Amino acid sequence: MNDNLVPGYDDVWLVVPLYNEAAVIAEVVRTARLTFPHVVCVDDGSSDDSAREAESAGAKVVRHPVNLGQGAALQTGFEYALSDPGMRCVVTFDADGQHQVDDVVVMVERLRRGDVQVVFGSRFLDERTKPSPLKRLVLRLAVAYTNATTKTRLTDAHNGLRVIDRRVVQQIHLTQDRMAHASELVAQIGSMQIDGHPVAYAEEPVHILYTDYSKAKGQSLWNSINILAELILR
């Protein structure tokens, strides 16, 4: 472990699905590790140098021999993190630089209050995130569908930034490999019980930074429409 890292988050693992992000992943990992020492990147069959770049920045890297999809990558990352007996929670964190470490700190501290087992990030609880009007509409439709089909009430069901307690991670078994895994994860949490009680959750406002790079990688309006279609057709 790097002795220069900020103490206090040694029990947190960042789980990063990784697919052809060689251009940015090293910087993403280095920035995250200034606060969170444990980062596992699940290289999902990348054809570029993503895995090597992530390792060079200090991440643990687990490799899928072929592309299996983001849901499968998250499940692999969860299982890797669970192999650390000192892990108390995982953070699902995107590889393209759109998530902010400062938001993760707030979310982890929210979880540590002890009254919830999951903290979801929401881009709709403050004004920092600037999706286009059409993208906002599609995401609103997606969250409405998710709320109607799960036992949850969220403002942003398809935000990839989440903090999840170990006991919840132990019960998650994702089978949706593509983008519909986000709704599957929410549905599993919504129907899950810990110590005989429903899983308690909260939302925290987060800033999703839509850069030209992240838009080109899949944050376009068309991608959002695909997510909505997958939800309805799955």
PDB file of C-alpha atoms in Angstrom, residues 87-208:
ATOM      1  CA  MET A  87     -13.649  -4.773   3.197  1.00  0.00           C
ATOM      2  CA  ARG A  88     -16.662  -3.030   4.683  1.00  0.00           C
ATOM      3  CA  CYS A  89     -18.144  -1.461   1.548  1.00  0.00           C
ATOM      4  CA  VAL A  90     -17.635  -1.202  -2.207  1.00  0.00           C
ATOM      5  CA  VAL A  91     -18.006   1.786  -4.498  1.00  0.00           C
ATOM      6  CA  THR A  92     -19.087   1.227  -8.094  1.00  0.00           C
ATOM      7  CA  PHE A  93     -17.071   3.752 -10.066  1.00  0.00           C
ATOM      8  CA  ASP A  94     -16.881   4.436 -13.810  1.00  0.00           C
ATOM      9  CA  ALA A  95     -13.600   4.250 -15.713  1.00  0.00           C
ATOM     10  CA  ASP A  96     -14.099   7.254 -17.995  1.00  0.00           C
ATOM     11  CA  GLY A  97     -13.515  10.017 -15.450  1.00  0.00           C
ATOM     12  CA  GLN A  98     -17.102  11.211 -15.103  1.00  0.00           C
ATOM     13  CA  HIS A  99     -17.339  10.419 -11.362  1.00  0.00           C
ATOM     14  CA  GLN A 100     -15.894  12.709  -8.683  1.00  0.00           C
ATOM     15  CA  VAL A 101     -13.869  11.375  -5.749  1.00  0.00           C
ATOM     16  CA  ASP A 102     -15.186  14.121  -3.468  1.00  0.00           C
ATOM     17  CA  ASP A 103     -18.716  12.782  -4.043  1.00  0.00           C
ATOM     18  CA  VAL A 104     -17.548   9.292  -3.074  1.00  0.00           C
ATOM     19  CA  VAL A 105     -16.168  10.606   0.222  1.00  0.00           C
ATOM     20  CA  VAL A 106     -19.549  12.146   1.083  1.00  0.00           C
ATOM     21  CA  MET A 107     -21.363   8.938   0.144  1.00  0.00           C
ATOM     22  CA  VAL A 108     -19.032   6.695   2.169  1.00  0.00           C
ATOM     23  CA  GLU A 109     -19.399   8.958   5.200  1.00  0.00           C
ATOM     24  CA  ARG A 110     -23.185   8.801   4.730  1.00  0.00           C
ATOM     25  CA  LEU A 111     -23.015   4.992   4.819  1.00  0.00           C
ATOM     26  CA  ARG A 112     -20.811   5.108   7.911  1.00  0.00           C
ATOM     27  CA  ARG A 113     -23.531   6.801   9.924  1.00  0.00           C
ATOM     28  CA  GLY A 114     -24.898   3.261  10.152  1.00  0.00           C
ATOM     29  CA  ASP A 115     -28.580   3.838   9.387  1.00  0.00           C
ATOM     30  CA  VAL A 116     -28.423   2.758   5.710  1.00  0.00           C
ATOM     31  CA  GLN A 117     -26.720  -0.080   3.842  1.00  0.00           C
ATOM     32  CA  VAL A 118     -26.679   1.496   0.352  1.00  0.00           C
ATOM     33  CA  VAL A 119     -26.101   5.050  -0.875  1.00  0.00           C
ATOM     34  CA  PHE A 120     -27.097   5.818  -4.450  1.00  0.00           C
ATOM     35  CA  GLY A 121     -25.660   8.783  -6.314  1.00  0.00           C
ATOM     36  CA  SER A 122     -28.195  11.061  -7.994  1.00  0.00           C
ATOM     37  CA  ARG A 123     -27.435  13.661 -10.643  1.00  0.00           C
ATOM     38  CA  PHE A 124     -30.892  15.181 -10.163  1.00  0.00           C
ATOM     39  CA  LEU A 125     -30.593  16.358  -6.534  1.00  0.00           C
ATOM     40  CA  ASP A 126     -28.590  19.474  -7.343  1.00  0.00           C
ATOM     41  CA  GLU A 127     -27.745  21.560 -10.396  1.00  0.00           C
ATOM     42  CA  ARG A 128     -24.127  20.526 -10.979  1.00  0.00           C
ATOM     43  CA  THR A 129     -24.821  17.937 -13.689  1.00  0.00           C
ATOM     44  CA  LYS A 130     -25.950  19.312 -17.036  1.00  0.00           C
ATOM     45  CA  PRO A 131     -27.610  16.617 -19.158  1.00  0.00           C
ATOM     46  CA  SER A 132     -29.360  17.763 -22.306  1.00  0.00           C
ATOM     47  CA  PRO A 133     -33.156  18.195 -22.023  1.00  0.00           C
ATOM     48  CA  LEU A 134     -33.764  15.058 -24.104  1.00  0.00           C
ATOM     49  CA  LYS A 135     -31.292  12.992 -22.109  1.00  0.00           C
ATOM     50  CA  ARG A 136     -32.896  14.247 -18.882  1.00  0.00           C
ATOM     51  CA  LEU A 137     -36.316  13.153 -20.207  1.00  0.00           C
ATOM     52  CA  VAL A 138     -35.110   9.684 -21.155  1.00  0.00           C
ATOM     53  CA  LEU A 139     -33.412   9.204 -17.775  1.00  0.00           C
ATOM     54  CA  ARG A 140     -36.585  10.355 -16.009  1.00  0.00           C
ATOM     55  CA  LEU A 141     -38.600   7.783 -17.954  1.00  0.00           C
ATOM     56  CA  ALA A 142     -36.077   5.105 -17.040  1.00  0.00           C
ATOM     57  CA  VAL A 143     -36.240   5.916 -13.336  1.00  0.00           C
ATOM     58  CA  ALA A 144     -40.046   5.996 -13.460  1.00  0.00           C
ATOM     59  CA  TYR A 145     -40.044   2.521 -14.982  1.00  0.00           C
ATOM     60  CA  THR A 146     -37.542   1.263 -12.404  1.00  0.00           C
ATOM     61  CA  ASN A 147     -39.531   2.710  -9.502  1.00  0.00           C
ATOM     62  CA  ALA A 148     -42.695   1.115 -10.857  1.00  0.00           C
ATOM     63  CA  THR A 149     -41.106  -2.328 -11.171  1.00  0.00           C
ATOM     64  CA  THR A 150     -38.952  -2.463  -8.018  1.00  0.00           C
ATOM     65  CA  LYS A 151     -39.541  -1.808  -4.333  1.00  0.00           C
ATOM     66  CA  THR A 152     -37.562   1.417  -4.405  1.00  0.00           C
ATOM     67  CA  ARG A 153     -38.158   5.130  -4.860  1.00  0.00           C
ATOM     68  CA  LEU A 154     -35.143   6.801  -6.449  1.00  0.00           C
ATOM     69  CA  THR A 155     -34.540   9.968  -8.427  1.00  0.00           C
ATOM     70  CA  ASP A 156     -31.763   8.485 -10.587  1.00  0.00           C
ATOM     71  CA  ALA A 157     -31.756   4.696 -10.973  1.00  0.00           C
ATOM     72  CA  HIS A 158     -29.063   4.591 -13.676  1.00  0.00           C
ATOM     73  CA  ASN A 159     -26.280   6.445 -11.992  1.00  0.00           C
ATOM     74  CA  GLY A 160     -23.227   4.216 -11.847  1.00  0.00           C
ATOM     75  CA  LEU A 161     -21.913   5.749  -8.621  1.00  0.00           C
ATOM     76  CA  ARG A 162     -23.060   3.741  -5.596  1.00  0.00           C
ATOM     77  CA  VAL A 163     -21.718   2.788  -2.164  1.00  0.00           C
ATOM     78  CA  ILE A 164     -22.812  -0.642  -0.964  1.00  0.00           C
ATOM     79  CA  ASP A 165     -22.317  -2.309   2.424  1.00  0.00           C
ATOM     80  CA  ARG A 166     -20.523  -5.664   2.488  1.00  0.00           C
ATOM     81  CA  ARG A 167     -23.592  -7.570   3.698  1.00  0.00           C
ATOM     82  CA  VAL A 168     -25.541  -6.321   0.682  1.00  0.00           C
ATOM     83  CA  VAL A 169     -22.725  -7.070  -1.748  1.00  0.00           C
ATOM     84  CA  GLN A 170     -22.697 -10.645  -0.478  1.00  0.00           C
ATOM     85  CA  GLN A 171     -26.295 -11.085  -1.690  1.00  0.00           C
ATOM     86  CA  ILE A 172     -25.984  -9.418  -5.115  1.00  0.00           C
ATOM     87  CA  HIS A 173     -25.941 -11.781  -8.076  1.00  0.00           C
ATOM     88  CA  LEU A 174     -26.162  -9.858 -11.352  1.00  0.00           C
ATOM     89  CA  THR A 175     -27.294 -11.779 -14.419  1.00  0.00           C
ATOM     90  CA  GLN A 176     -27.973  -8.858 -16.772  1.00  0.00           C
ATOM     91  CA  ASP A 177     -24.660  -8.351 -18.504  1.00  0.00           C
ATOM     92  CA  ARG A 178     -25.474  -5.196 -20.446  1.00  0.00           C
ATOM     93  CA  MET A 179     -26.784  -1.812 -19.230  1.00  0.00           C
ATOM     94  CA  ALA A 180     -29.994  -3.265 -17.780  1.00  0.00           C
ATOM     95  CA  HIS A 181     -27.847  -4.555 -14.911  1.00  0.00           C
ATOM     96  CA  ALA A 182     -28.406  -1.152 -13.232  1.00  0.00           C
ATOM     97  CA  SER A 183     -32.123  -1.801 -12.834  1.00  0.00           C
ATOM     98  CA  GLU A 184     -31.463  -5.416 -11.868  1.00  0.00           C
ATOM     99  CA  LEU A 185     -29.139  -4.232  -9.103  1.00  0.00           C
ATOM    100  CA  VAL A 186     -31.770  -1.792  -7.808  1.00  0.00           C
ATOM    101  CA  ALA A 187     -34.435  -4.524  -7.952  1.00  0.00           C
ATOM    102  CA  GLN A 188     -32.269  -6.963  -5.988  1.00  0.00           C
ATOM    103  CA  ILE A 189     -31.520  -4.357  -3.329  1.00  0.00           C
ATOM    104  CA  GLY A 190     -35.205  -3.408  -3.169  1.00  0.00           C
ATOM    105  CA  SER A 191     -36.268  -6.994  -2.452  1.00  0.00           C
ATOM    106  CA  MET A 192     -33.331  -7.850  -0.170  1.00  0.00           C
ATOM    107  CA  GLN A 193     -33.410  -8.160   3.612  1.00  0.00           C
ATOM    108  CA  ILE A 194     -30.601  -7.734   6.156  1.00  0.00           C
ATOM    109  CA  ASP A 195     -31.193  -9.184   9.631  1.00  0.00           C
ATOM    110  CA  GLY A 196     -34.883  -9.596   8.777  1.00  0.00           C
ATOM    111  CA  HIS A 197     -35.381  -6.010   7.625  1.00  0.00           C
ATOM    112  CA  PRO A 198     -35.511  -4.429   4.161  1.00  0.00           C
ATOM    113  CA  VAL A 199     -32.248  -2.874   3.044  1.00  0.00           C
ATOM    114  CA  ALA A 200     -32.171   0.798   4.009  1.00  0.00           C
ATOM    115  CA  TYR A 201     -30.881   3.192   1.383  1.00  0.00           C
ATOM    116  CA  ALA A 202     -30.349   6.883   0.778  1.00  0.00           C
ATOM    117  CA  GLU A 203     -29.421   9.125  -2.126  1.00  0.00           C
ATOM    118  CA  GLU A 204     -26.712  11.771  -2.250  1.00  0.00           C
ATOM    119  CA  PRO A 205     -26.292  14.431  -4.951  1.00  0.00           C
ATOM    120  CA  VAL A 206     -23.353  13.788  -7.262  1.00  0.00           C
ATOM    121  CA  HIS A 207     -21.792  15.587 -10.183  1.00  0.00           C
ATOM    122  CA  ILE A 208     -21.572  13.583 -13.399  1.00  0.00           C
TER     123      ILE A 208
END
